[in-house]
């Protein structure tokens, strides 16, 4: 018997009131990633990024007490590798949610493009995520809200 594969595809377009170089850096500088990655109620005690093809991105999102109680755990780690980097125009990377033992729970592939619009930047985010474990259904349901809240936090940085 095979476990059912659950998957979701999501695209979000945002215009940030910041130059393209700054928006690109928000995705590739660990200190910047720590400021915006994850939905409201999460901080990022670990946010490491090696922005080169084959380089790793590693973020640990830490839930506040209320969210941790509801989820049943506090830390939500993510690991991935950069597949393509074209500064400051495009990023392609895997982003896999992993459990406490570093086993992949949810596999993702994300493409982010950055277009100049005067002094602003149009960011087009596209991701596909899938997994077979029971908690994946909940994770996929929250994906749009989580990324939208992350981008709200990023917007507040500029």
CSV table of C-alpha atoms in Angstrom, one decimal:
chain,number,residue,atom,x,y,z
A,1,UNK,CA,0.0,0.0,0.0
A,2,UNK,CA,1.4,3.4,-1.0
A,3,UNK,CA,0.8,6.6,1.0
A,4,UNK,CA,-1.2,9.2,-0.8
A,5,UNK,CA,0.8,12.1,-2.3
A,6,UNK,CA,-0.5,15.5,-1.4
A,7,UNK,CA,0.7,18.5,-3.4
A,8,UNK,CA,0.0,22.1,-4.0
A,9,UNK,CA,1.2,24.8,-6.4
A,10,UNK,CA,1.2,28.4,-5.4
A,11,UNK,CA,2.1,31.7,-7.1
A,12,UNK,CA,2.2,35.1,-5.5
A,13,UNK,CA,3.1,38.4,-7.1
A,14,UNK,CA,4.1,41.4,-4.9
A,15,UNK,CA,5.5,44.8,-5.7
A,16,UNK,CA,8.0,46.1,-3.1
A,17,UNK,CA,8.9,49.7,-2.6
A,18,UNK,CA,12.6,48.9,-2.8
A,19,UNK,CA,15.2,48.5,-5.5
A,20,UNK,CA,15.7,45.1,-7.0
A,21,UNK,CA,19.1,44.6,-5.4
A,22,UNK,CA,17.7,45.0,-1.9
A,23,UNK,CA,14.8,42.7,-2.5
A,24,UNK,CA,17.1,40.0,-4.0
A,25,UNK,CA,19.4,40.5,-1.0
A,26,UNK,CA,16.5,39.9,1.4
A,27,UNK,CA,16.4,36.3,-0.1
A,28,UNK,CA,20.1,35.7,-0.1
A,29,UNK,CA,21.5,37.2,3.2
A,30,UNK,CA,20.9,35.1,6.3
A,31,UNK,CA,20.5,38.2,8.5
A,32,UNK,CA,17.8,39.5,6.2
A,33,UNK,CA,16.1,36.1,5.9
A,34,UNK,CA,15.9,35.9,9.7
A,35,UNK,CA,13.9,39.2,9.7
A,36,UNK,CA,11.0,38.1,7.4
A,37,UNK,CA,10.9,34.3,6.8
A,38,UNK,CA,7.9,32.5,8.2
A,39,UNK,CA,4.4,33.6,9.1
A,40,UNK,CA,3.4,35.9,12.0
A,41,UNK,CA,4.2,34.4,15.4
A,42,UNK,CA,7.5,32.8,14.2
A,43,UNK,CA,11.1,33.9,14.6
A,44,UNK,CA,14.1,32.4,13.0
A,45,UNK,CA,16.9,31.6,15.4
A,46,UNK,CA,18.8,29.9,12.5
A,47,UNK,CA,18.8,31.5,9.1
A,48,UNK,CA,21.9,30.5,7.0
A,49,UNK,CA,22.3,31.0,3.3
A,50,UNK,CA,25.0,30.2,0.8
A,51,UNK,CA,23.7,31.8,-2.4
A,52,UNK,CA,25.5,29.9,-5.1
A,53,UNK,CA,24.5,27.0,-7.3
A,54,UNK,CA,24.7,23.9,-4.9
A,55,UNK,CA,24.8,26.2,-1.9
A,56,UNK,CA,22.5,25.5,1.0
A,57,UNK,CA,19.7,27.5,2.6
A,58,UNK,CA,18.8,26.4,6.2
A,59,UNK,CA,16.1,28.2,8.3
A,60,UNK,CA,14.6,27.1,11.6
A,61,UNK,CA,11.3,28.8,12.2
A,62,UNK,CA,10.4,28.9,15.9
A,63,UNK,CA,6.8,29.3,16.9
A,64,UNK,CA,5.6,31.5,19.8
A,65,UNK,CA,4.1,29.7,22.8
A,66,UNK,CA,0.5,29.9,21.5
A,67,UNK,CA,1.3,28.5,18.1
A,68,UNK,CA,3.6,25.9,19.4
A,69,UNK,CA,0.9,24.6,21.8
A,70,UNK,CA,-1.6,24.4,18.9
A,71,UNK,CA,0.9,22.7,16.5
A,72,UNK,CA,2.3,20.4,19.2
A,73,UNK,CA,5.9,21.4,18.4
A,74,UNK,CA,7.9,24.6,18.4
A,75,UNK,CA,10.6,24.4,15.7
A,76,UNK,CA,9.9,24.0,12.0
A,77,UNK,CA,13.2,23.6,10.1
A,78,UNK,CA,13.6,24.0,6.4
A,79,UNK,CA,16.6,23.0,4.3
A,80,UNK,CA,17.2,23.5,0.6
A,81,UNK,CA,19.8,23.9,-2.2
A,82,UNK,CA,20.1,26.5,-4.8
A,83,UNK,CA,19.6,25.2,-8.3
A,84,UNK,CA,19.9,28.5,-10.2
A,85,UNK,CA,21.0,32.0,-9.3
A,86,UNK,CA,21.0,34.9,-11.6
A,87,UNK,CA,21.6,38.0,-9.4
A,88,UNK,CA,19.5,40.1,-9.0
A,89,UNK,CA,16.9,38.6,-11.4
A,90,UNK,CA,16.2,35.0,-10.4
A,91,UNK,CA,16.5,32.3,-7.7
A,92,UNK,CA,15.5,28.7,-8.0
A,93,UNK,CA,15.9,26.5,-4.9
A,94,UNK,CA,14.6,23.4,-3.2
A,95,UNK,CA,12.9,24.1,0.1
A,96,UNK,CA,12.2,21.0,2.1
A,97,UNK,CA,10.4,21.0,5.5
A,98,UNK,CA,12.3,18.6,7.7
A,99,UNK,CA,11.4,16.9,11.0
A,100,UNK,CA,13.6,17.0,14.2
A,101,UNK,CA,15.7,14.1,12.8
A,102,UNK,CA,16.3,16.0,9.5
A,103,UNK,CA,14.0,13.7,7.5
A,104,UNK,CA,12.1,15.4,4.6
A,105,UNK,CA,8.4,15.9,5.4
A,106,UNK,CA,7.5,18.2,2.6
A,107,UNK,CA,9.5,18.6,-0.6
A,108,UNK,CA,9.4,22.0,-2.4
A,109,UNK,CA,10.8,23.6,-5.4
A,110,UNK,CA,10.6,27.4,-5.6
A,111,UNK,CA,11.4,30.0,-8.3
A,112,UNK,CA,11.5,33.7,-7.5
A,113,UNK,CA,12.0,36.3,-10.1
A,114,UNK,CA,12.7,40.0,-9.6
A,115,UNK,CA,11.8,42.7,-12.1
A,116,UNK,CA,12.7,46.4,-11.8
A,117,UNK,CA,9.7,48.8,-11.9
A,118,UNK,CA,11.3,52.2,-11.5
A,119,UNK,CA,12.5,52.3,-7.9
A,120,UNK,CA,10.2,49.4,-7.0
A,121,UNK,CA,10.6,45.6,-7.5
A,122,UNK,CA,8.0,43.2,-8.8
A,123,UNK,CA,8.6,39.8,-7.2
A,124,UNK,CA,7.0,36.7,-8.7
A,125,UNK,CA,7.1,33.8,-6.4
A,126,UNK,CA,6.2,30.3,-7.6
A,127,UNK,CA,6.4,27.1,-5.5
A,128,UNK,CA,5.4,23.5,-5.8
A,129,UNK,CA,5.3,21.4,-2.6
A,130,UNK,CA,4.4,17.7,-2.0
A,131,UNK,CA,4.6,15.0,0.6
A,132,UNK,CA,3.0,11.8,1.8
A,133,UNK,CA,2.9,12.2,5.6
A,134,UNK,CA,-0.4,13.0,7.4
A,135,UNK,CA,0.8,16.5,8.6
A,136,UNK,CA,1.4,17.5,5.0
A,137,UNK,CA,-2.3,18.2,4.4
A,138,UNK,CA,-2.2,20.8,7.2
A,139,UNK,CA,1.1,22.3,5.9
A,140,UNK,CA,-0.2,22.7,2.4
A,141,UNK,CA,-3.5,24.3,3.6
A,142,UNK,CA,-1.4,27.0,5.4
A,143,UNK,CA,1.1,27.5,2.6
A,144,UNK,CA,-0.6,30.6,1.0
A,145,UNK,CA,-1.2,32.3,4.4
A,146,UNK,CA,2.3,31.5,5.5
A,147,UNK,CA,4.1,32.9,2.5
A,148,UNK,CA,1.7,36.0,2.3
A,149,UNK,CA,2.5,36.8,6.0
A,150,UNK,CA,6.2,36.3,5.3
A,151,UNK,CA,6.1,38.8,2.4
A,152,UNK,CA,4.2,41.2,4.6
A,153,UNK,CA,7.1,41.0,7.0
A,154,UNK,CA,9.5,41.5,4.2
A,155,UNK,CA,7.6,44.5,2.9
A,156,UNK,CA,7.9,46.1,6.4
A,157,UNK,CA,11.7,45.9,6.1
A,158,UNK,CA,11.8,48.3,3.2
